[in-house]
C-alpha cells in the first residue's frame, strides 16, 4: 500500500504571535517553528497503515526550504521518502491543493492521510479541495480509520456526535485529534532519516500556477478584553453576576 | 444577478439554529453585491424545513428531496450546491462554519473555481467586498479579499445575530439531478442525546478542565450547568484525558462558543482554549492557580479549589434562579 501524507511547517502554537507594525504579516524573527500538530496525527496514522498493510510512506511539504526539517521529522517517525515543493510564497489553501494534486497524480498513492487544519491559518480547506480536484472521496475529521478490500471505514468527529463513512480508495482522509497518539522520533530514527531520499521540486517543475484566489490584505490584533476583577468569595461573585454583569 | 446562496442545515426534520446567523451574514453580503438571499435545503422530506427557513427574510428557498440526500455526504451535496449556485447566479455561497459546512464548502469552492474564506466574522465594503477572519487560534484577525468572481464563505455563527421572522418567502422544488456516489457511503450517525441546550446555542456554558482530575468530577460541572439551564463544555486537556466526550471540546480545534455567561472551571486558559470562548459576554474563572492565564480574560475570577467552590456556588444559585 502506498500512503501519502503531508506536513506543514507552522509557528509553534504555544507561542503568542506578534503582528508586524505595518500590519502586513506576523513577526517571524526569533519565532520557533514545528510540524503542524494535526499533521503529526496524519504521519502517525500513515505509519500505522504501513505497519498493518506494508508498503511505502511518502511525505510531502509545500513550503520554504526550511520545511525540510519537518519532512525529516516525519521520516524520523517512519516515513520512507520525502518531497519538498519549495516556495517562499504564502499560498492559500487552493494553491496548496493544486500543488499537492499534481504530486499525487505523479505518485498515485492508495490513500492520503493529512491534518484537518493548520494551526496557523486555521482554514480547514486543503484536504477537501484536494479531494475535489482529484475527484476522490473524502473523509474529514477522522478519529478512527480502518482499511480493507480497497475501502476505508472512517469514524468522524461531527457536531452533535460522531459519524461513520466509507470511502473507496484512493481517498483523502483528514485527521482529528483523537485519531492516534503520535510517536516521538527515536534517536536511531533521526539518524536513519538523514539518509532517506528527499526530492526538492518547485511549483513550476510541476506545472502549477500558484496564484492565490484569496489574498490577505491586513493583519490586526483582536480587541483585548479589559482586565477583570478577582472576587473574594461566592457571594461577591453572585452579586457581580446579578448587579454588574446582569446575567443572573 | 449577484445573489447570495445559503446552504441550510437541518437535523431530525428541523432547521439547525446555526443556519440563522448565516442568513444574517448573507443579507449583509447581498446588500453589498446588490443581489438577493436564496436558501438551499437538501435532504429527503425537507418540505417542512424549507417552510421554516422561508420565514427569516430571505428572497427564495429552493429544496431538493431525494434519497441521495437522505444523509449528508460531501460527494453528493457538493455537486447539488454547485448546480444551485449556478442556477441562481450566486456570487457568494455561504454556510455555517459547522463540521458539515467545513467539510462541504471547500469541495464546492474547488468546483466553482472560487476562493474560500473560512470562519468569516464580518463582511464589508472597502473598495470591493472584503471579509474579516481570525487565524492563529484567534490571536490574529485578517482582512481578506477573494479575487475570483464567486466567493465561498463559511460563517462563524457566534459573530452574527439571528434574523427576525417576517413574511414567508416563496419555496420552490429544485432538481439537483445528482446520482448516488459510487465512492462514498454514509454508514451511521451516532447522535449524543442530551436534555441540555446545544453548546453553540446556549446562553450559559459551564466548562471544565484537566484540574477536575476525573470524569466523575464533571458531575459538578453538569449540576452547575443544569441549575443555570446551560450547556456543558470542556477544554482539550480534559477531553484528551478522557474526562469529557470530544463533542464538548471548546477551542481552536473544537467548538467556538459566545454565550452570555461562560464559566471556566479548573481550566488554565491555553491559547487554543481561549480561541473558542473569548467572545463570551461575561467570563467567570474558577481556578486554584492565581497565575492561570484564564484570569487575564475573565471578568470575574475566584481563586480557590473548584471542588469546594462549584458545589457551594450551585447550591446558592438554586435559590436565586
XYZ file of C-alpha atoms in Angstrom:
569
model
C 0.000 0.000 0.000
C 1.354 3.403 -0.968
C 0.490 6.060 1.586
C 0.968 9.776 1.089
C 0.981 12.204 3.979
C 1.624 15.930 4.221
C 3.346 18.183 6.730
C 3.186 21.941 7.134
C 5.843 23.998 8.892
C 3.995 26.329 11.259
C 4.854 28.686 14.095
C 4.957 26.977 17.491
C 1.298 27.064 18.597
C 2.311 27.632 22.231
C 3.978 30.929 21.330
C 1.897 34.051 21.014
C 2.321 35.573 17.575
C 3.085 39.262 17.147
C 1.867 41.386 14.278
C 4.313 43.491 12.289
C 3.927 47.248 12.812
C 2.969 47.713 9.147
C 0.235 45.044 9.555
C 1.395 43.048 6.529
C 2.026 39.853 8.436
C 3.299 38.418 11.666
C 6.780 38.780 13.111
C 8.919 35.789 12.165
C 12.242 36.797 13.740
C 13.039 34.634 16.744
C 9.929 32.550 16.199
C 10.181 28.797 16.580
C 8.656 26.502 14.038
C 7.426 22.958 14.213
C 5.287 20.442 12.406
C 1.590 21.366 12.420
C 0.103 19.284 15.233
C -2.685 17.811 13.107
C -0.080 16.630 10.608
C 1.584 14.630 13.390
C -1.630 12.624 13.620
C -1.606 12.183 9.849
C 2.004 10.949 9.826
C 1.349 8.609 12.752
C -1.691 7.149 11.006
C 0.329 6.648 7.823
C 2.888 4.691 9.835
C 0.151 2.599 11.441
C -1.289 1.842 7.994
C 2.134 0.747 6.786
C 2.616 -1.407 9.873
C -0.714 -3.105 9.190
C -0.624 -3.361 5.404
C 3.014 -2.883 4.376
C 4.095 -0.555 1.612
C 5.657 2.858 1.434
C 5.050 6.276 3.010
C 5.758 9.433 1.012
C 5.745 12.664 2.994
C 5.166 15.923 1.142
C 5.525 19.519 2.242
C 4.746 22.685 0.311
C 6.756 25.483 1.824
C 10.149 27.107 2.318
C 13.435 25.218 2.162
C 13.456 25.186 5.987
C 10.474 22.807 5.832
C 12.968 20.012 5.094
C 13.231 19.906 8.905
C 9.557 18.929 9.235
C 9.961 16.385 6.413
C 12.972 14.873 8.220
C 10.924 14.746 11.421
C 8.240 12.754 9.619
C 10.962 10.481 8.206
C 12.391 10.036 11.702
C 8.930 8.935 12.826
C 8.793 6.399 9.982
C 8.061 7.950 6.578
C 10.206 6.425 3.801
C 10.913 9.332 1.489
C 10.113 12.987 1.155
C 9.135 15.572 -1.421
C 9.527 19.281 -0.770
C 7.734 21.558 -3.172
C 9.697 24.657 -2.415
C 8.076 28.064 -2.345
C 8.566 31.149 -0.220
C 5.150 32.492 -1.129
C 2.312 32.411 1.368
C -0.064 30.201 -0.583
C -3.793 29.920 0.049
C -5.370 26.501 0.550
C -6.459 26.279 -3.074
C -2.921 26.858 -4.374
C -1.502 24.281 -1.944
C -4.182 21.825 -3.062
C -3.309 22.426 -6.735
C 0.348 21.674 -5.969
C -0.498 18.574 -3.933
C -2.906 17.345 -6.608
C -0.047 17.372 -9.112
C 2.255 15.484 -6.726
C -0.487 12.931 -6.124
C -1.094 12.466 -9.845
C 2.615 11.632 -10.176
C 2.796 9.395 -7.129
C -0.616 7.672 -7.396
C -0.878 6.743 -3.703
C -3.598 4.394 -2.497
C -4.533 6.719 0.318
C -3.728 10.240 1.528
C -3.808 10.969 5.268
C -3.291 14.585 6.283
C -4.149 17.011 9.098
C -7.623 18.532 9.192
C -6.285 22.074 9.538
C -3.103 24.046 10.019
C -2.891 25.783 13.372
C -1.525 28.993 11.838
C -4.001 29.761 9.050
C -6.858 27.753 10.658
C -8.566 27.303 7.284
C -9.502 23.630 7.277
C -9.765 23.524 3.465
C -6.804 21.861 1.753
C -7.840 18.200 2.085
C -11.339 18.846 0.829
C -10.207 20.994 -2.131
C -7.606 18.373 -2.982
C -10.246 15.640 -2.941
C -12.373 17.699 -5.294
C -9.541 18.358 -7.770
C -8.646 14.667 -7.852
C -12.300 13.627 -7.817
C -11.520 11.437 -4.815
C -13.961 10.844 -1.990
C -13.071 12.462 1.334
C -13.407 11.597 4.995
C -12.615 14.591 7.152
C -12.098 14.938 10.931
C -11.222 11.245 11.305
C -10.930 9.776 14.798
C -10.734 6.179 13.546
C -9.599 4.581 10.309
C -9.736 1.026 9.050
C -8.705 -0.064 5.590
C -9.881 -3.302 3.957
C -10.753 -4.503 0.448
C -9.998 -1.185 -1.206
C -12.278 0.824 1.080
C -11.637 2.885 4.201
C -14.114 2.985 7.055
C -13.722 6.244 8.904
C -15.162 7.403 12.211
C -15.625 11.167 12.054
C -15.981 13.875 14.698
C -19.090 15.860 13.766
C -21.358 18.358 15.531
C -23.744 16.573 17.842
C -21.891 13.252 17.939
C -19.914 11.009 15.648
C -20.496 9.722 12.131
C -19.139 6.779 10.206
C -18.426 6.961 6.498
C -16.963 4.507 3.995
C -14.854 5.774 1.111
C -13.430 3.891 -1.836
C -9.677 4.219 -2.216
C -7.891 6.296 -3.304
C -9.341 8.813 -0.887
C -8.334 11.827 1.175
C -8.566 11.350 4.940
C -8.048 14.310 7.290
C -7.012 13.608 10.863
C -8.656 14.868 14.023
C -7.118 14.841 17.472
C -8.323 11.521 18.779
C -7.138 9.522 15.762
C -3.990 8.267 17.478
C -1.112 9.150 19.761
C 1.756 10.427 17.566
C 5.052 8.738 18.400
C 8.255 10.548 19.166
C 11.115 10.140 16.747
C 13.767 7.825 18.224
C 17.464 8.636 18.001
C 18.099 5.768 15.519
C 15.054 7.044 13.634
C 16.543 10.530 13.465
C 19.903 9.131 12.252
C 18.185 6.979 9.638
C 16.028 9.888 8.457
C 19.134 11.782 7.360
C 19.825 9.148 4.724
C 16.299 8.807 3.389
C 15.675 10.248 -0.076
C 14.291 13.768 -0.277
C 13.363 15.254 -3.628
C 13.039 19.014 -3.996
C 10.775 20.439 -6.661
C 9.224 23.807 -7.389
C 5.604 24.503 -8.297
C 6.767 25.356 -11.824
C 8.517 21.953 -12.114
C 5.038 20.543 -11.542
C 3.476 23.000 -13.977
C 1.326 24.561 -11.265
C 0.436 28.238 -11.277
C 0.375 29.212 -7.603
C -1.606 32.450 -7.915
C -3.788 32.798 -4.836
C -7.560 33.105 -5.030
C -7.686 34.650 -1.588
C -5.336 37.461 -0.580
C -4.721 38.639 2.952
C -4.660 42.434 2.952
C -4.283 43.333 6.610
C -3.266 41.717 9.890
C -4.653 43.118 13.136
C -4.627 42.194 16.791
C -8.058 41.339 18.174
C -9.521 43.657 20.761
C -8.171 42.761 24.173
C -10.661 42.140 26.932
C -10.458 44.610 29.788
C -8.884 43.348 32.956
C -11.448 41.786 35.224
C -11.912 41.606 38.945
C -10.755 38.919 41.334
C -13.603 38.459 43.801
C -13.193 37.273 47.369
C -15.974 34.750 47.699
C -19.042 33.155 46.166
C -21.454 35.791 47.482
C -19.455 38.555 45.852
C -19.348 36.579 42.621
C -23.117 36.138 42.628
C -23.588 39.820 43.437
C -21.383 40.827 40.485
C -23.161 38.472 38.093
C -26.517 39.846 39.228
C -25.855 43.540 39.621
C -22.844 44.320 37.448
C -22.928 41.857 34.563
C -26.713 41.428 34.899
C -26.585 37.871 33.643
C -28.476 36.234 36.512
C -27.656 38.742 -10.704
C -25.158 38.741 -7.896
C -27.154 36.642 -5.471
C -26.088 35.005 -2.243
C -26.813 31.330 -1.667
C -27.074 29.931 1.861
C -26.858 26.179 2.355
C -29.261 25.375 5.197
C -28.540 22.777 7.854
C -31.137 20.602 9.468
C -31.352 17.695 11.871
C -34.266 15.447 12.769
C -36.552 17.341 10.373
C -35.824 20.721 11.963
C -33.758 23.666 10.864
C -30.464 23.840 12.773
C -30.139 27.185 14.513
C -26.668 27.786 13.039
C -28.422 28.496 9.731
C -29.997 31.689 11.114
C -26.873 33.798 11.772
C -25.647 32.571 8.382
C -28.724 34.201 6.825
C -27.803 37.460 8.581
C -24.313 37.232 7.105
C -25.873 36.527 3.690
C -28.168 39.566 3.952
C -25.179 41.765 4.732
C -23.275 40.277 1.780
C -26.299 40.671 -0.528
C -26.560 44.359 0.424
C -23.006 44.723 -0.922
C -23.459 42.631 -4.072
C -26.877 44.093 -4.878
C -28.433 40.644 -5.038
C -30.961 38.538 -3.182
C -30.558 35.898 -0.492
C -31.570 32.417 -1.614
C -31.522 29.336 0.587
C -30.902 25.759 -0.498
C -32.248 22.863 1.553
C -31.033 19.388 0.584
C -32.466 16.254 2.130
C -35.226 13.723 1.812
C -38.529 15.061 3.087
C -37.336 18.589 3.815
C -40.521 20.469 2.795
C -41.111 21.498 6.422
C -37.530 22.717 6.846
C -37.902 24.736 3.638
C -41.101 26.294 5.005
C -39.402 27.096 8.300
C -36.367 28.819 6.798
C -38.608 30.813 4.411
C -39.789 32.926 7.364
C -36.467 34.614 8.001
C -36.454 37.445 5.484
C -34.908 35.617 2.544
C -35.989 36.040 -1.094
C -36.432 32.424 -2.106
C -35.983 28.917 -0.764
C -35.046 26.016 -3.034
C -35.399 22.497 -1.731
C -34.475 19.131 -3.181
C -35.917 15.902 -1.826
C -34.042 12.797 -2.861
C -32.980 9.512 -1.285
C -29.479 10.528 -2.410
C -29.643 13.396 0.129
C -31.121 11.317 2.949
C -27.810 11.564 4.770
C -25.158 14.204 4.328
C -22.222 13.290 2.085
C -19.850 15.896 0.654
C -19.660 13.836 -2.551
C -23.385 14.243 -3.332
C -24.102 17.581 -1.656
C -21.240 19.483 -3.325
C -22.466 18.986 -6.925
C -26.003 19.928 -5.854
C -24.805 23.150 -4.217
C -22.724 23.943 -7.307
C -25.728 23.439 -9.576
C -27.957 25.613 -7.395
C -25.313 28.349 -7.155
C -25.003 28.430 -10.930
C -28.782 28.312 -11.449
C -29.445 31.365 -9.274
C -26.336 33.293 -10.347
C -24.771 33.264 -6.897
C -21.568 35.209 -6.433
C -21.411 34.344 -2.744
C -22.100 30.856 -1.400
C -22.301 30.631 2.396
C -22.867 28.001 5.058
C -22.307 27.822 8.793
C -18.784 27.028 9.892
C -20.073 23.776 11.388
C -18.466 20.419 10.742
C -20.817 19.993 7.783
C -20.006 23.435 6.394
C -16.282 22.864 6.840
C -16.497 19.502 5.100
C -18.710 20.666 2.232
C -17.702 24.191 1.257
C -14.065 23.671 0.170
C -15.294 20.978 -2.210
C -17.914 23.394 -3.554
C -15.308 26.150 -3.876
C -12.979 23.951 -5.925
C -15.798 23.056 -8.298
C -16.847 26.700 -8.716
C -13.224 27.782 -9.229
C -13.852 30.047 -6.260
C -11.661 31.259 -3.445
C -12.909 30.367 0.010
C -12.930 32.263 3.273
C -13.171 30.138 6.440
C -14.856 31.359 9.633
C -15.828 34.816 8.408
C -16.684 37.129 11.312
C -17.533 40.186 9.184
C -18.288 41.222 5.615
C -17.898 44.823 4.472
C -17.151 47.078 1.523
C -13.719 48.631 1.397
C -13.095 49.245 -2.286
C -14.840 45.954 -3.010
C -16.251 43.212 -0.845
C -13.911 42.165 1.979
C -14.109 39.685 4.809
C -12.610 39.525 8.256
C -11.492 36.227 9.748
C -9.431 35.015 12.713
C -6.278 32.900 12.476
C -3.600 31.672 14.875
C -6.267 30.461 17.284
C -7.977 33.839 17.262
C -4.824 35.784 18.138
C -4.762 37.499 14.764
C -7.580 38.995 12.718
C -7.118 39.437 9.000
C -8.921 41.300 6.279
C -9.071 39.187 3.139
C -10.244 39.629 -0.430
C -11.332 36.876 -2.755
C -10.190 37.576 -6.300
C -12.425 35.022 -8.042
C -15.899 36.058 -9.319
C -17.574 33.553 -6.982
C -16.702 33.649 -3.300
C -17.374 30.777 -0.918
C -17.628 31.605 2.769
C -18.073 29.602 5.937
C -19.590 31.813 8.601
C -18.629 31.872 12.254
C -22.172 31.940 13.527
C -21.359 33.281 17.003
C -20.485 36.594 15.358
C -23.875 37.225 13.739
C -27.313 37.613 15.338
C -30.257 35.534 14.179
C -32.646 37.448 11.869
C -36.198 38.332 12.897
C -39.094 36.358 11.440
C -41.017 38.099 8.686
C -43.189 37.318 5.664
C -42.607 33.887 4.200
C -40.549 33.758 1.015
C -41.564 31.591 -1.931
C -40.476 27.974 -1.706
C -39.617 26.026 -4.841
C -38.589 22.472 -5.558
C -35.126 22.203 -7.071
C -33.982 19.358 -9.272
C -30.357 18.768 -8.298
C -30.014 15.823 -10.688
C -27.342 14.168 -8.526
C -26.850 10.401 -8.610
C -25.743 8.364 -5.623
C -21.983 8.347 -5.052
C -20.108 5.234 -6.093
C -17.103 6.068 -3.946
C -18.600 7.285 -0.676
C -21.215 5.735 1.605
C -22.896 7.013 4.728
C -22.793 4.328 7.417
C -24.148 5.888 10.603
C -24.603 8.983 12.698
C -24.417 8.438 16.426
C -26.062 11.443 17.954
C -25.255 12.373 21.517
C -28.699 12.883 23.010
C -28.881 15.493 25.691
C -31.539 17.401 27.621
C -29.180 20.333 27.736
C -29.103 23.104 25.109
C -26.696 22.700 22.236
C -23.263 24.044 23.140
C -23.068 26.610 20.351
C -26.617 27.905 21.045
C -26.566 28.032 24.842
C -26.840 31.326 26.741
C -24.791 29.826 29.572
C -21.844 27.450 29.197
C -20.067 25.778 32.079
C -16.765 24.222 31.040
C -14.368 22.051 32.982
C -10.666 21.412 32.531
C -7.989 18.940 33.442
C -7.954 20.281 37.009
C -11.133 18.289 37.627
C -8.959 15.164 37.661
C -11.636 12.659 36.606
C -14.741 12.135 34.519
C -16.836 11.579 37.661
C -15.905 15.021 38.912
C -17.516 16.519 35.812
C -20.817 15.843 37.581
C -20.459 19.113 39.498
C -19.944 20.946 36.190
C -23.156 19.372 34.909
C -25.008 20.295 38.108
C -23.972 23.927 37.801
C -24.893 23.929 34.096
C -28.290 22.366 34.807
C -29.008 24.880 37.569
C -28.461 27.692 35.064
C -30.100 25.910 32.120
C -26.753 25.904 30.379
C -24.619 23.620 28.253
C -21.503 21.750 29.351
C -18.128 22.218 27.714
C -14.577 21.066 28.260
C -11.022 22.028 27.497
C -8.959 19.931 25.114
C -6.870 18.727 28.052
C -10.000 17.387 29.769
C -11.106 15.667 26.559
C -7.644 14.213 25.923
C -7.579 12.893 29.473
C -10.870 11.120 28.810
C -12.857 13.163 31.344
C -15.313 14.504 28.780
C -16.606 13.473 25.353
C -14.942 15.073 22.351
C -18.012 16.992 21.197
C -17.833 19.039 24.417
C -14.476 20.443 23.410
C -14.263 24.227 23.165
C -11.316 25.855 21.418
C -9.399 26.245 18.191
C -9.797 22.562 17.417
C -13.269 22.184 18.910
C -16.299 24.426 19.009
C -16.440 28.198 19.184
C -18.982 29.491 21.683
C -20.022 33.011 22.663
C -22.653 32.703 25.405
C -23.831 35.491 27.703
C -22.132 33.754 30.604
C -19.148 31.388 30.464
C -17.753 29.535 33.451
C -14.214 28.199 33.086
C -13.673 25.776 35.925
C -10.182 24.367 36.533
C -9.163 25.491 33.035
C -5.767 27.187 32.791
C -6.682 29.114 29.641
C -4.262 27.907 26.974
C -4.234 29.938 23.735
C -6.081 27.181 21.933
C -8.911 27.153 24.517
C -9.282 30.935 24.553
C -9.820 30.809 20.784
C -13.117 29.074 21.412
C -14.616 31.264 24.133
C -13.050 34.724 24.126
C -16.161 36.174 22.512
C -18.346 35.306 25.527
C -20.053 38.352 27.041
C -19.188 37.594 30.659
C -16.441 35.159 31.634
C -16.059 33.704 35.114
C -12.908 31.786 36.010
C -12.598 29.459 38.970
C -9.050 28.181 39.401
C -6.724 27.496 42.272
C -3.744 28.925 40.367
C -3.888 32.717 40.673
C -1.410 32.997 37.785
C -3.514 30.951 35.356
C -3.850 32.846 32.035
C -7.631 32.395 32.173
C -7.771 35.200 34.768
C -6.463 37.622 32.136
C -9.654 37.257 30.110
C -12.091 36.650 32.964
C -14.461 39.419 34.017
C -14.728 37.814 37.423
C -12.221 35.446 38.905
C -12.379 33.338 42.004
C -9.098 31.831 43.173
C -9.649 28.614 45.036
C -10.470 24.949 44.993
C -13.121 24.135 42.400
C -14.210 21.086 44.410
C -15.346 23.391 47.211
C -16.449 26.423 45.213
C -18.546 24.836 42.465
C -20.944 22.771 44.647
C -21.382 25.695 47.037
C -21.996 28.078 44.138
C -24.542 25.679 42.632
C -26.418 25.451 45.969
C -26.607 29.230 46.318
C -27.680 29.705 42.691
C -30.508 27.181 43.124
C -32.309 29.591 45.420
C -31.796 32.507 43.030
C -32.516 31.287 39.514
